[in-house]
Tab-separated table of C-alpha atoms (C1' of nucleotides) in Angstrom:
chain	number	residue	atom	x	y	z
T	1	UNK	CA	30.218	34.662	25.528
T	2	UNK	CA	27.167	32.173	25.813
T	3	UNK	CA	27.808	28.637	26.442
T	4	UNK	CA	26.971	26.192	23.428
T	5	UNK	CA	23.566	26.127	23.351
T	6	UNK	CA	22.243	22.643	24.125
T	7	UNK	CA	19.543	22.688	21.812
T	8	UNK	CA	20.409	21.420	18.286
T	9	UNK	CA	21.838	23.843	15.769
T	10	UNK	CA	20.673	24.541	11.640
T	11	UNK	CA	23.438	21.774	11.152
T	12	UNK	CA	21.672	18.938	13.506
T	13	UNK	CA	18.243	20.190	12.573
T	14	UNK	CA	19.498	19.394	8.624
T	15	UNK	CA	20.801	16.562	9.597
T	16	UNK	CA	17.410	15.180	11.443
T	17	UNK	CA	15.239	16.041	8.777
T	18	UNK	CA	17.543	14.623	6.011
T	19	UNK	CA	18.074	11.062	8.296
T	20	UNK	CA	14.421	10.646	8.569
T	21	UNK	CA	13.172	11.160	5.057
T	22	UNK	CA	16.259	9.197	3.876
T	23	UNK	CA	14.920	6.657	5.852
T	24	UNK	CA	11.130	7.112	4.905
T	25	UNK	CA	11.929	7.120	1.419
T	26	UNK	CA	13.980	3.922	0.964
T	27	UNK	CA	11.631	1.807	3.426
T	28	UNK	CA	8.976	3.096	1.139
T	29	UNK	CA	10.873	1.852	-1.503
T	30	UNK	CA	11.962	-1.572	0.215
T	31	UNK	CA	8.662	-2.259	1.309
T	32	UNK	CA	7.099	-2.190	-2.783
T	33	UNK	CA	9.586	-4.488	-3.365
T	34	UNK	CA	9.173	-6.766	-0.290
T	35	UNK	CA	5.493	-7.304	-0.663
T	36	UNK	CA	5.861	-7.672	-4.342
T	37	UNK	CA	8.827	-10.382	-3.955
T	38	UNK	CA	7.456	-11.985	-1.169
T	39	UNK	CA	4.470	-10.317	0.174
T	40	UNK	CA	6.170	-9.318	3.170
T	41	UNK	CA	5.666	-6.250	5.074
T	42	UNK	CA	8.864	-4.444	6.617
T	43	UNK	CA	8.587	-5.308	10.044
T	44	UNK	CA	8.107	-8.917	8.792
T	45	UNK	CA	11.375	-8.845	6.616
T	46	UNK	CA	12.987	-7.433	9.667
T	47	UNK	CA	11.789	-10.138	12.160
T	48	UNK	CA	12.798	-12.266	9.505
T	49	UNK	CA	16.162	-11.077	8.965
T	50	UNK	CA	17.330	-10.936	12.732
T	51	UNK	CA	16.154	-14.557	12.789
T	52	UNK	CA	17.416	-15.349	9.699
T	53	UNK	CA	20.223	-13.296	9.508
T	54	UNK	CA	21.575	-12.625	12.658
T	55	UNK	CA	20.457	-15.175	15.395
T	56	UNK	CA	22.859	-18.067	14.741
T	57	UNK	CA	20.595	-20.702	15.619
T	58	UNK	CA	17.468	-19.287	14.247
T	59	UNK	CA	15.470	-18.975	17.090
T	60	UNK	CA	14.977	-16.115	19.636
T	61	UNK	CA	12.618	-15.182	22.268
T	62	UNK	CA	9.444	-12.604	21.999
T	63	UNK	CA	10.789	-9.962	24.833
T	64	UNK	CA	14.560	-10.329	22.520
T	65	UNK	CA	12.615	-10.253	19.290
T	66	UNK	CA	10.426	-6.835	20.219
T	67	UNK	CA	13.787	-5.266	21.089
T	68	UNK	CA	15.065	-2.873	18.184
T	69	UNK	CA	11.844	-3.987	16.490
T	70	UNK	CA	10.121	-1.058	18.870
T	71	UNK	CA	6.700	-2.772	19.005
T	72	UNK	CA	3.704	-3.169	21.943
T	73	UNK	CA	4.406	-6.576	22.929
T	74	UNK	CA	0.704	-7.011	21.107
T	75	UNK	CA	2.197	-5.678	17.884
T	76	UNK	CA	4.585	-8.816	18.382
T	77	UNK	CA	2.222	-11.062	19.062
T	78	UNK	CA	0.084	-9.764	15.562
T	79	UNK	CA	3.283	-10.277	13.374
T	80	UNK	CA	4.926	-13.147	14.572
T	81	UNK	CA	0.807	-14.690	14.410
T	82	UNK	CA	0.879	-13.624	10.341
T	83	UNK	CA	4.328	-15.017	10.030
T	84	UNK	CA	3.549	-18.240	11.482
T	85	UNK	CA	0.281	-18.728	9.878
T	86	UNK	CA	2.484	-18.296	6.889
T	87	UNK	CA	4.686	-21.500	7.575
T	88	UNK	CA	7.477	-18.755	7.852
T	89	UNK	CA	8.091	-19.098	11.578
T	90	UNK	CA	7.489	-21.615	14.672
T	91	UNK	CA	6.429	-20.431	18.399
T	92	UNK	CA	7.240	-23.170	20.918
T	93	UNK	CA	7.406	-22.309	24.828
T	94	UNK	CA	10.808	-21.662	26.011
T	95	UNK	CA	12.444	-24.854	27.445
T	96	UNK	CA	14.380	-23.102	30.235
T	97	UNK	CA	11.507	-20.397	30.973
T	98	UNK	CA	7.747	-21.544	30.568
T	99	UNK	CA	6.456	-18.460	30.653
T	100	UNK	CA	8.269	-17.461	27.333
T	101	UNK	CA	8.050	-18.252	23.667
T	102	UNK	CA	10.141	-19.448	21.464
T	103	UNK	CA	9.932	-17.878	17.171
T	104	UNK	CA	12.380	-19.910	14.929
T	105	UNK	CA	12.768	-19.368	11.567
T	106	UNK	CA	11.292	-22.193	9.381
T	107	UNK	CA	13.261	-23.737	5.960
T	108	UNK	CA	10.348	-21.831	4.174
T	109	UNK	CA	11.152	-18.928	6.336
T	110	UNK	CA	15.165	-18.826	5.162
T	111	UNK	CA	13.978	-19.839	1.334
T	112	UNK	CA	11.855	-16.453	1.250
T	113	UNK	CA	14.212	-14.817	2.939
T	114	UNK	CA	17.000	-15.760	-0.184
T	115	UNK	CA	14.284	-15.231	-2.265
T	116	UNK	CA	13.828	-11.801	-1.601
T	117	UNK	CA	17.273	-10.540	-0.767
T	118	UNK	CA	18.661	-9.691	-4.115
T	119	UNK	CA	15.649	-7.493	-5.554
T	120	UNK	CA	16.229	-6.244	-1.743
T	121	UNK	CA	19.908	-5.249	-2.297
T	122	UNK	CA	19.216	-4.015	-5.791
T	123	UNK	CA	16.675	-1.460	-4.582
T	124	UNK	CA	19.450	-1.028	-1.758
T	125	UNK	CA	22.109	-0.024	-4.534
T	126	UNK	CA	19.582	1.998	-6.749
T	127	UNK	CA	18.435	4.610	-3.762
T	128	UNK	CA	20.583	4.654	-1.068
T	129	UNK	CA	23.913	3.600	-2.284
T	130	UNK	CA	24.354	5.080	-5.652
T	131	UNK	CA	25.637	8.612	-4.330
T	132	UNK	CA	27.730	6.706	-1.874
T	133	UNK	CA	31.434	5.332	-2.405
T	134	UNK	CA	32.351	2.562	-0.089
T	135	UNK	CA	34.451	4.706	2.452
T	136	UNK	CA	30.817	6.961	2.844
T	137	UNK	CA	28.908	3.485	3.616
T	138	UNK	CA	31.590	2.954	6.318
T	139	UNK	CA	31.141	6.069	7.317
T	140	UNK	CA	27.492	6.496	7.705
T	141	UNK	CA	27.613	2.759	9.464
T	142	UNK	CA	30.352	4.242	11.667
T	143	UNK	CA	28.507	7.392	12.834
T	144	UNK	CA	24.753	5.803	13.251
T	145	UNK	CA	25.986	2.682	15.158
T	146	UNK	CA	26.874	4.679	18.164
T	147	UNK	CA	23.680	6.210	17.693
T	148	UNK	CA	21.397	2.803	17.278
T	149	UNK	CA	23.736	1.576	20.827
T	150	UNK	CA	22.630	4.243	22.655
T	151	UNK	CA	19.137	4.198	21.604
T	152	UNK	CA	18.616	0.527	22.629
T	153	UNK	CA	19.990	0.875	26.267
T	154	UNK	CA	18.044	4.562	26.470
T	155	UNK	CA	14.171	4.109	25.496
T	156	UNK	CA	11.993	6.843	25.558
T	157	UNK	CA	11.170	6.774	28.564
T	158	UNK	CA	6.923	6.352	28.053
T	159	UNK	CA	4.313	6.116	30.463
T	160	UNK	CA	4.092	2.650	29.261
T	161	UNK	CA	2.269	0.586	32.020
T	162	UNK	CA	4.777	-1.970	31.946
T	163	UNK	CA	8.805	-2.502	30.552
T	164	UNK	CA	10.130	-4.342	28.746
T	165	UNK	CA	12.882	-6.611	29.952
G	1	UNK	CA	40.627	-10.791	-8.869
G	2	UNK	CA	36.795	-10.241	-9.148
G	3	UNK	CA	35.571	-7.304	-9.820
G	4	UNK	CA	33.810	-5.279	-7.006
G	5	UNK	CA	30.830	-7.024	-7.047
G	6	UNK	CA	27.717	-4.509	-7.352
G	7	UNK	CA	25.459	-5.621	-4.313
G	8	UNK	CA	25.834	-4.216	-0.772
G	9	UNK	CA	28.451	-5.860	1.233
G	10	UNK	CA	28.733	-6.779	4.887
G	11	UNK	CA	29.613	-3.223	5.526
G	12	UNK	CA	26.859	-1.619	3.068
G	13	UNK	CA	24.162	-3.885	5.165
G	14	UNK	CA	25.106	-2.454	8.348
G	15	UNK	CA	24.781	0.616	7.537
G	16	UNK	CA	21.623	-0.141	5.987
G	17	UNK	CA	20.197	-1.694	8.954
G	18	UNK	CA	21.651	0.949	11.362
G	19	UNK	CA	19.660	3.584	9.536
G	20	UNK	CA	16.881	1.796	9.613
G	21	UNK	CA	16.554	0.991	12.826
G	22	UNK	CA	18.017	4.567	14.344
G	23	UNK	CA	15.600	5.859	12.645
G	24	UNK	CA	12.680	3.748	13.681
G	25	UNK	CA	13.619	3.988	17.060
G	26	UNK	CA	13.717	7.909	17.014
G	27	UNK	CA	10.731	8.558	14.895
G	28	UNK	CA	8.762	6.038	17.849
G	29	UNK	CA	10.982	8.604	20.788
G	30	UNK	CA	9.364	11.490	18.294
G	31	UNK	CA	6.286	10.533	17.331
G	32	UNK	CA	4.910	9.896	21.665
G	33	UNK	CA	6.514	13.649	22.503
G	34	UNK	CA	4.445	15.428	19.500
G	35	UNK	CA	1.253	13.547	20.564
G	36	UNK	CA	1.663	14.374	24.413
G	37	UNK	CA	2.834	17.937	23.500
G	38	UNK	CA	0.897	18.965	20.370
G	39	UNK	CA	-1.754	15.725	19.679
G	40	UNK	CA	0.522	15.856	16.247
G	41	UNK	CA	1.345	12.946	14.583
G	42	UNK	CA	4.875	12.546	12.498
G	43	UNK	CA	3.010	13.141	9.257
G	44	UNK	CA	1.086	15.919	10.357
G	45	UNK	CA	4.694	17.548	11.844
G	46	UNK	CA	6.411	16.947	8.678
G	47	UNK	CA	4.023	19.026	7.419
G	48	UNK	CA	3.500	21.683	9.547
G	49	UNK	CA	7.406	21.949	9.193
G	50	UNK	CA	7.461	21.928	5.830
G	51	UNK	CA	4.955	25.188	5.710
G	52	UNK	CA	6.048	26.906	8.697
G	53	UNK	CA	9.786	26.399	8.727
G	54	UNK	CA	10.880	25.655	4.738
G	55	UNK	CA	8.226	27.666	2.689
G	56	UNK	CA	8.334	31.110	2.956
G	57	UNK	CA	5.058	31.971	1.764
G	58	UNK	CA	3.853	29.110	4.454
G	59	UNK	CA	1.924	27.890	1.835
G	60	UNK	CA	2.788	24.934	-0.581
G	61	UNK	CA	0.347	23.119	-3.485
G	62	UNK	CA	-0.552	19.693	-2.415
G	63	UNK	CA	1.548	18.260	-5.270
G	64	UNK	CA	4.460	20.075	-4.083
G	65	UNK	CA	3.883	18.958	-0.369
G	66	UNK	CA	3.505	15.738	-1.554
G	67	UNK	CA	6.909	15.367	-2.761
G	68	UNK	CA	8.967	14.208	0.286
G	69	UNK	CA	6.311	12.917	2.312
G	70	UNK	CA	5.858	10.115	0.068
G	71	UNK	CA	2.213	9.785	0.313
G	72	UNK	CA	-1.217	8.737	-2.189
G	73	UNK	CA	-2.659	11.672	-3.106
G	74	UNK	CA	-5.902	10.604	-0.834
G	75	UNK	CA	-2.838	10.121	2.209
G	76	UNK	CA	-2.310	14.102	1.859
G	77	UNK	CA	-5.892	14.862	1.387
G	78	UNK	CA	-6.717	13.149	4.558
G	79	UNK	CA	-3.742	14.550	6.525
G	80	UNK	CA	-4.467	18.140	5.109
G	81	UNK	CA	-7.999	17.315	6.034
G	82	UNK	CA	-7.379	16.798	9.484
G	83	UNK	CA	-4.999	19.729	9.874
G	84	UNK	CA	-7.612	22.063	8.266
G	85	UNK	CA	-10.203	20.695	10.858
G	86	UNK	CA	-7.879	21.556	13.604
G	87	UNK	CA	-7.445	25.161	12.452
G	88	UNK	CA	-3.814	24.507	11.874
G	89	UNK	CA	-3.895	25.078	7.922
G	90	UNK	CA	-6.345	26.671	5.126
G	91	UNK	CA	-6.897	24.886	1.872
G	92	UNK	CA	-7.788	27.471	-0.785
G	93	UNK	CA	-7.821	27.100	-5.030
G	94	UNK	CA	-4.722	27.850	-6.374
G	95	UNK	CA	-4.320	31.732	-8.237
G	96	UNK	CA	-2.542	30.115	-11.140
G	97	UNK	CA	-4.233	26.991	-11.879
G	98	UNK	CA	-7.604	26.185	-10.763
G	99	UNK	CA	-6.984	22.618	-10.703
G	100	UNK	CA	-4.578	23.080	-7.742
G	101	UNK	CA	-4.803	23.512	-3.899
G	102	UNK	CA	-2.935	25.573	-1.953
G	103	UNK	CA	-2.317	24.997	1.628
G	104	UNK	CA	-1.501	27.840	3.824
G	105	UNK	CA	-0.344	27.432	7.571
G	106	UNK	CA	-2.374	29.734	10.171
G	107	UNK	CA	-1.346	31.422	13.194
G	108	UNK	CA	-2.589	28.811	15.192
G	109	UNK	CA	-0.172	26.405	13.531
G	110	UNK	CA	2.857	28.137	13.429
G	111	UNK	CA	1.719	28.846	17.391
G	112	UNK	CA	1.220	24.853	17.232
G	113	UNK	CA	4.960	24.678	15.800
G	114	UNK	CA	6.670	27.152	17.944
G	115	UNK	CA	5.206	25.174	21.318
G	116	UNK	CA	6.025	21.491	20.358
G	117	UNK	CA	10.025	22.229	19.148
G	118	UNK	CA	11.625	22.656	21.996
G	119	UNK	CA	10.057	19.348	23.698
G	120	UNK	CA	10.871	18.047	20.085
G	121	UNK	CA	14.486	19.193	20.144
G	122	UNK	CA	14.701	17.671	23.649
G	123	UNK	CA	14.299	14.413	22.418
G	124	UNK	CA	16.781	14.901	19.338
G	125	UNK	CA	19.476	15.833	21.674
G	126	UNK	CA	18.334	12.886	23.947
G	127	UNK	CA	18.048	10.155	21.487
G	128	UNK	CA	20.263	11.178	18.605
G	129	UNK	CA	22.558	13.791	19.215
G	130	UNK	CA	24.440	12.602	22.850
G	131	UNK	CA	26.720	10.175	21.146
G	132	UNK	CA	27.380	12.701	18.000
G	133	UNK	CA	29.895	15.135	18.172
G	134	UNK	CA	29.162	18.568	16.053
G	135	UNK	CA	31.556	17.621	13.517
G	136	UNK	CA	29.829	13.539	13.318
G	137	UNK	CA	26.240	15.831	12.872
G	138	UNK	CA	27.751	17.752	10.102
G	139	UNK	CA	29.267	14.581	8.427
G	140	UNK	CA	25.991	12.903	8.887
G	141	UNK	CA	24.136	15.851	7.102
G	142	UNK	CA	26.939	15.642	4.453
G	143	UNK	CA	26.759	11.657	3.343
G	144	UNK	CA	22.801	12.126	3.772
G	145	UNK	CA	21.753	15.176	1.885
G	146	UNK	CA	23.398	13.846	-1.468
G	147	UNK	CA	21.075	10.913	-0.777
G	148	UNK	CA	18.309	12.533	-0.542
G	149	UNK	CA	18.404	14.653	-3.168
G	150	UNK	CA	19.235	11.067	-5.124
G	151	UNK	CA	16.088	10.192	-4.210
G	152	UNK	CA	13.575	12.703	-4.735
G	153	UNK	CA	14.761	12.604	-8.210
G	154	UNK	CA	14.224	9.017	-8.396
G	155	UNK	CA	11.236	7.831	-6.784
G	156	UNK	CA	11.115	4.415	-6.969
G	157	UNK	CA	9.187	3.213	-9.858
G	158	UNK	CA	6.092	1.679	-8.959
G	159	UNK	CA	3.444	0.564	-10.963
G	160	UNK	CA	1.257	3.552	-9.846
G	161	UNK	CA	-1.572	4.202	-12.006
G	162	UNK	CA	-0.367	7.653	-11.853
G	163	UNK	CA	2.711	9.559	-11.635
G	164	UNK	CA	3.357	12.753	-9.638
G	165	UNK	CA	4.755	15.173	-11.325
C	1	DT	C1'	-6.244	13.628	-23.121
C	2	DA	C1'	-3.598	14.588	-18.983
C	3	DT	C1'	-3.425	16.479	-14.424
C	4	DT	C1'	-5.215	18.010	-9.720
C	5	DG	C1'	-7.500	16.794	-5.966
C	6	DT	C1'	-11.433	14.386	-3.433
C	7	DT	C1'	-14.267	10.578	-2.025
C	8	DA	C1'	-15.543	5.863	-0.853
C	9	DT	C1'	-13.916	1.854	0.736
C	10	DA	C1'	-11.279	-1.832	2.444
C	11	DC	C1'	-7.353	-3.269	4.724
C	12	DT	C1'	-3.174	-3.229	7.609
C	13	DC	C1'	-1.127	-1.947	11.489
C	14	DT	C1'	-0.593	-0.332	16.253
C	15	DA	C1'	-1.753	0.491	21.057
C	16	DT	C1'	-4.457	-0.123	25.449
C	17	DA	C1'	-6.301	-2.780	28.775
C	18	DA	C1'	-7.855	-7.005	30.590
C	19	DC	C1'	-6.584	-11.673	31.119
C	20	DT	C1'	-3.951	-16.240	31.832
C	21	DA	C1'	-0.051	-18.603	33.307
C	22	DT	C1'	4.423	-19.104	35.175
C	23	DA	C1'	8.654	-17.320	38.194
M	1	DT	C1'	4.210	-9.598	43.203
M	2	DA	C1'	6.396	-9.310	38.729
M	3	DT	C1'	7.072	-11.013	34.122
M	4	DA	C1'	5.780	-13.388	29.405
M	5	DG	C1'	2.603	-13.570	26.186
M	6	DT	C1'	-2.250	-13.501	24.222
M	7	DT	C1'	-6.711	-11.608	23.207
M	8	DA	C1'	-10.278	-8.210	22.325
M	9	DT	C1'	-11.101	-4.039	20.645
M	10	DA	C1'	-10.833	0.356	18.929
M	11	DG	C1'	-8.530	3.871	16.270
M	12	DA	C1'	-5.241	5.788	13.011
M	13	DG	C1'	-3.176	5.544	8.733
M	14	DT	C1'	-2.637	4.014	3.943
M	15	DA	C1'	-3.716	2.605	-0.718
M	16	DT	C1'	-6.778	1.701	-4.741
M	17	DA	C1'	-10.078	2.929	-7.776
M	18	DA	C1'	-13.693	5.742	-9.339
M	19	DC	C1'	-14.916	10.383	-9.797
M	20	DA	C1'	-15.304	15.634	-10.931
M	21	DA	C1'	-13.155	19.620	-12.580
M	22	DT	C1'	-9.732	22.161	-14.986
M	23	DA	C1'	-5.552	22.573	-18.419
DNA sequence: TATTGTTATACTCTATAACTATA
DNA sequence: TATAGTTATAGAGTATAACAATA
């Protein structure tokens, strides 16, 4: 009898393919109505959000920020430029490091933010959520966050010239 | 008591952003192996995939191939473009309708295909798969695929000058 | 008249490498 | 010497609109 093969089966090969155009689909989706509500791109809405939405005071470093935003430190740099130019966010050097920066989320910043969320959530409900009762939602969030912790403590490891933190 | 109110909860947001991000992060982990291993590109992947591994034939219309890939018309024209420069696909009229394309995958790109997977499945089992049981990939294919199919039937309405199909 | 696909074009985004400044 | 961030630059990808050809 052969071992279990390591490589992954019809099952996780369906599942791969159906995660990733799940995923290409709505953000398609999301991102019509993002730069229509607020001309936002995704990756601003997300930078956004985690200040917004997550970080309690608002405010978070670059190297933190780049982190499950996946970006060339550049990239960063680019966005958080836009979103500032924008009145949307601050950059201030870091008071206990002064090599770092400092992005905090302005009052215009939180007032697009609200301004956006609800055509957000509706497109939410419309494509992702219809076909899913609110034990599957738990469900999904309970398989795939497992999945996004792993991810963040195992990068691909690139031949990137330098690391990140 | 209210009623259960119809926008995405605390629970319905994380999984949101979990899928978002997981698969962010793993089409980044994807996207570096296929350019060391085949100089492919996600897009161009999906593709090949989609001819050598779905369609029978190995040939799809552009319409058709457009579908799920969520792309302009001139998106799959210039990704078709490149593949056909690369010897990986033929574009040829359509029998039926002379209006359509068909593309056809060669030798060269199933040959293409058959030498990037394993390096591809590699990183699936890396990045994805190590903190999924078999039964959490099967579940995961289960509460996606209804989604999916929810959503290539309803492609978000945009205000596209055009409709496909 | 509607649909299929291509072209031209402009724009956004991303990555690499070189650079500055601080730890 | 290593890390944080910026800049310059170049390349890939995407979308819009105008277009040609066929149904």
């Amino acid at each position: 009898m052969p071992d279990t093969p390591p490589s992954p089966d019809a099952v996780q090969l369906g599942a791969y393919f159906a995660l990733m155009e799940v995923a290409g689909l709505l953000r398609h989706a999301v991102e019509q109505q993002l730069r229509e509500a607020g001309d936002l791109s995704y990756v601003q809405f997300q930078l956004l959000a985690r200040l917004g939405l997550d970080s309690p005071s608002g405010s978070e470093r670059m190297t933190d920020l780049a982190d499950g935003v996946v970006y060339s430190r550049s990239g960063l740099t680019y966005q958080a430029g836009l979103l500032e130019k924008a009145g949307l966010v601050t950059r201030t050097r870091s008071a206990d490091d002064d090599r770092g920066v400092t992005v905090t989320i302005t009052d215009a910043g939180r007032a697009l933010l609200a301004k956006v969320l609800p055509g957000h959530t509706e497109v939410l409900d419309r494509q992702l959520f219809q076909p899913l009762s609110h034990e599957d939602a738990q469900a999904l969030a309970d398989l795939l966050s497992p999945v996004r912790d792993h991810m963040r403590s195992a990068p691909p490891r690139s031949a990137a010239p330098r690391r990140r933190r």
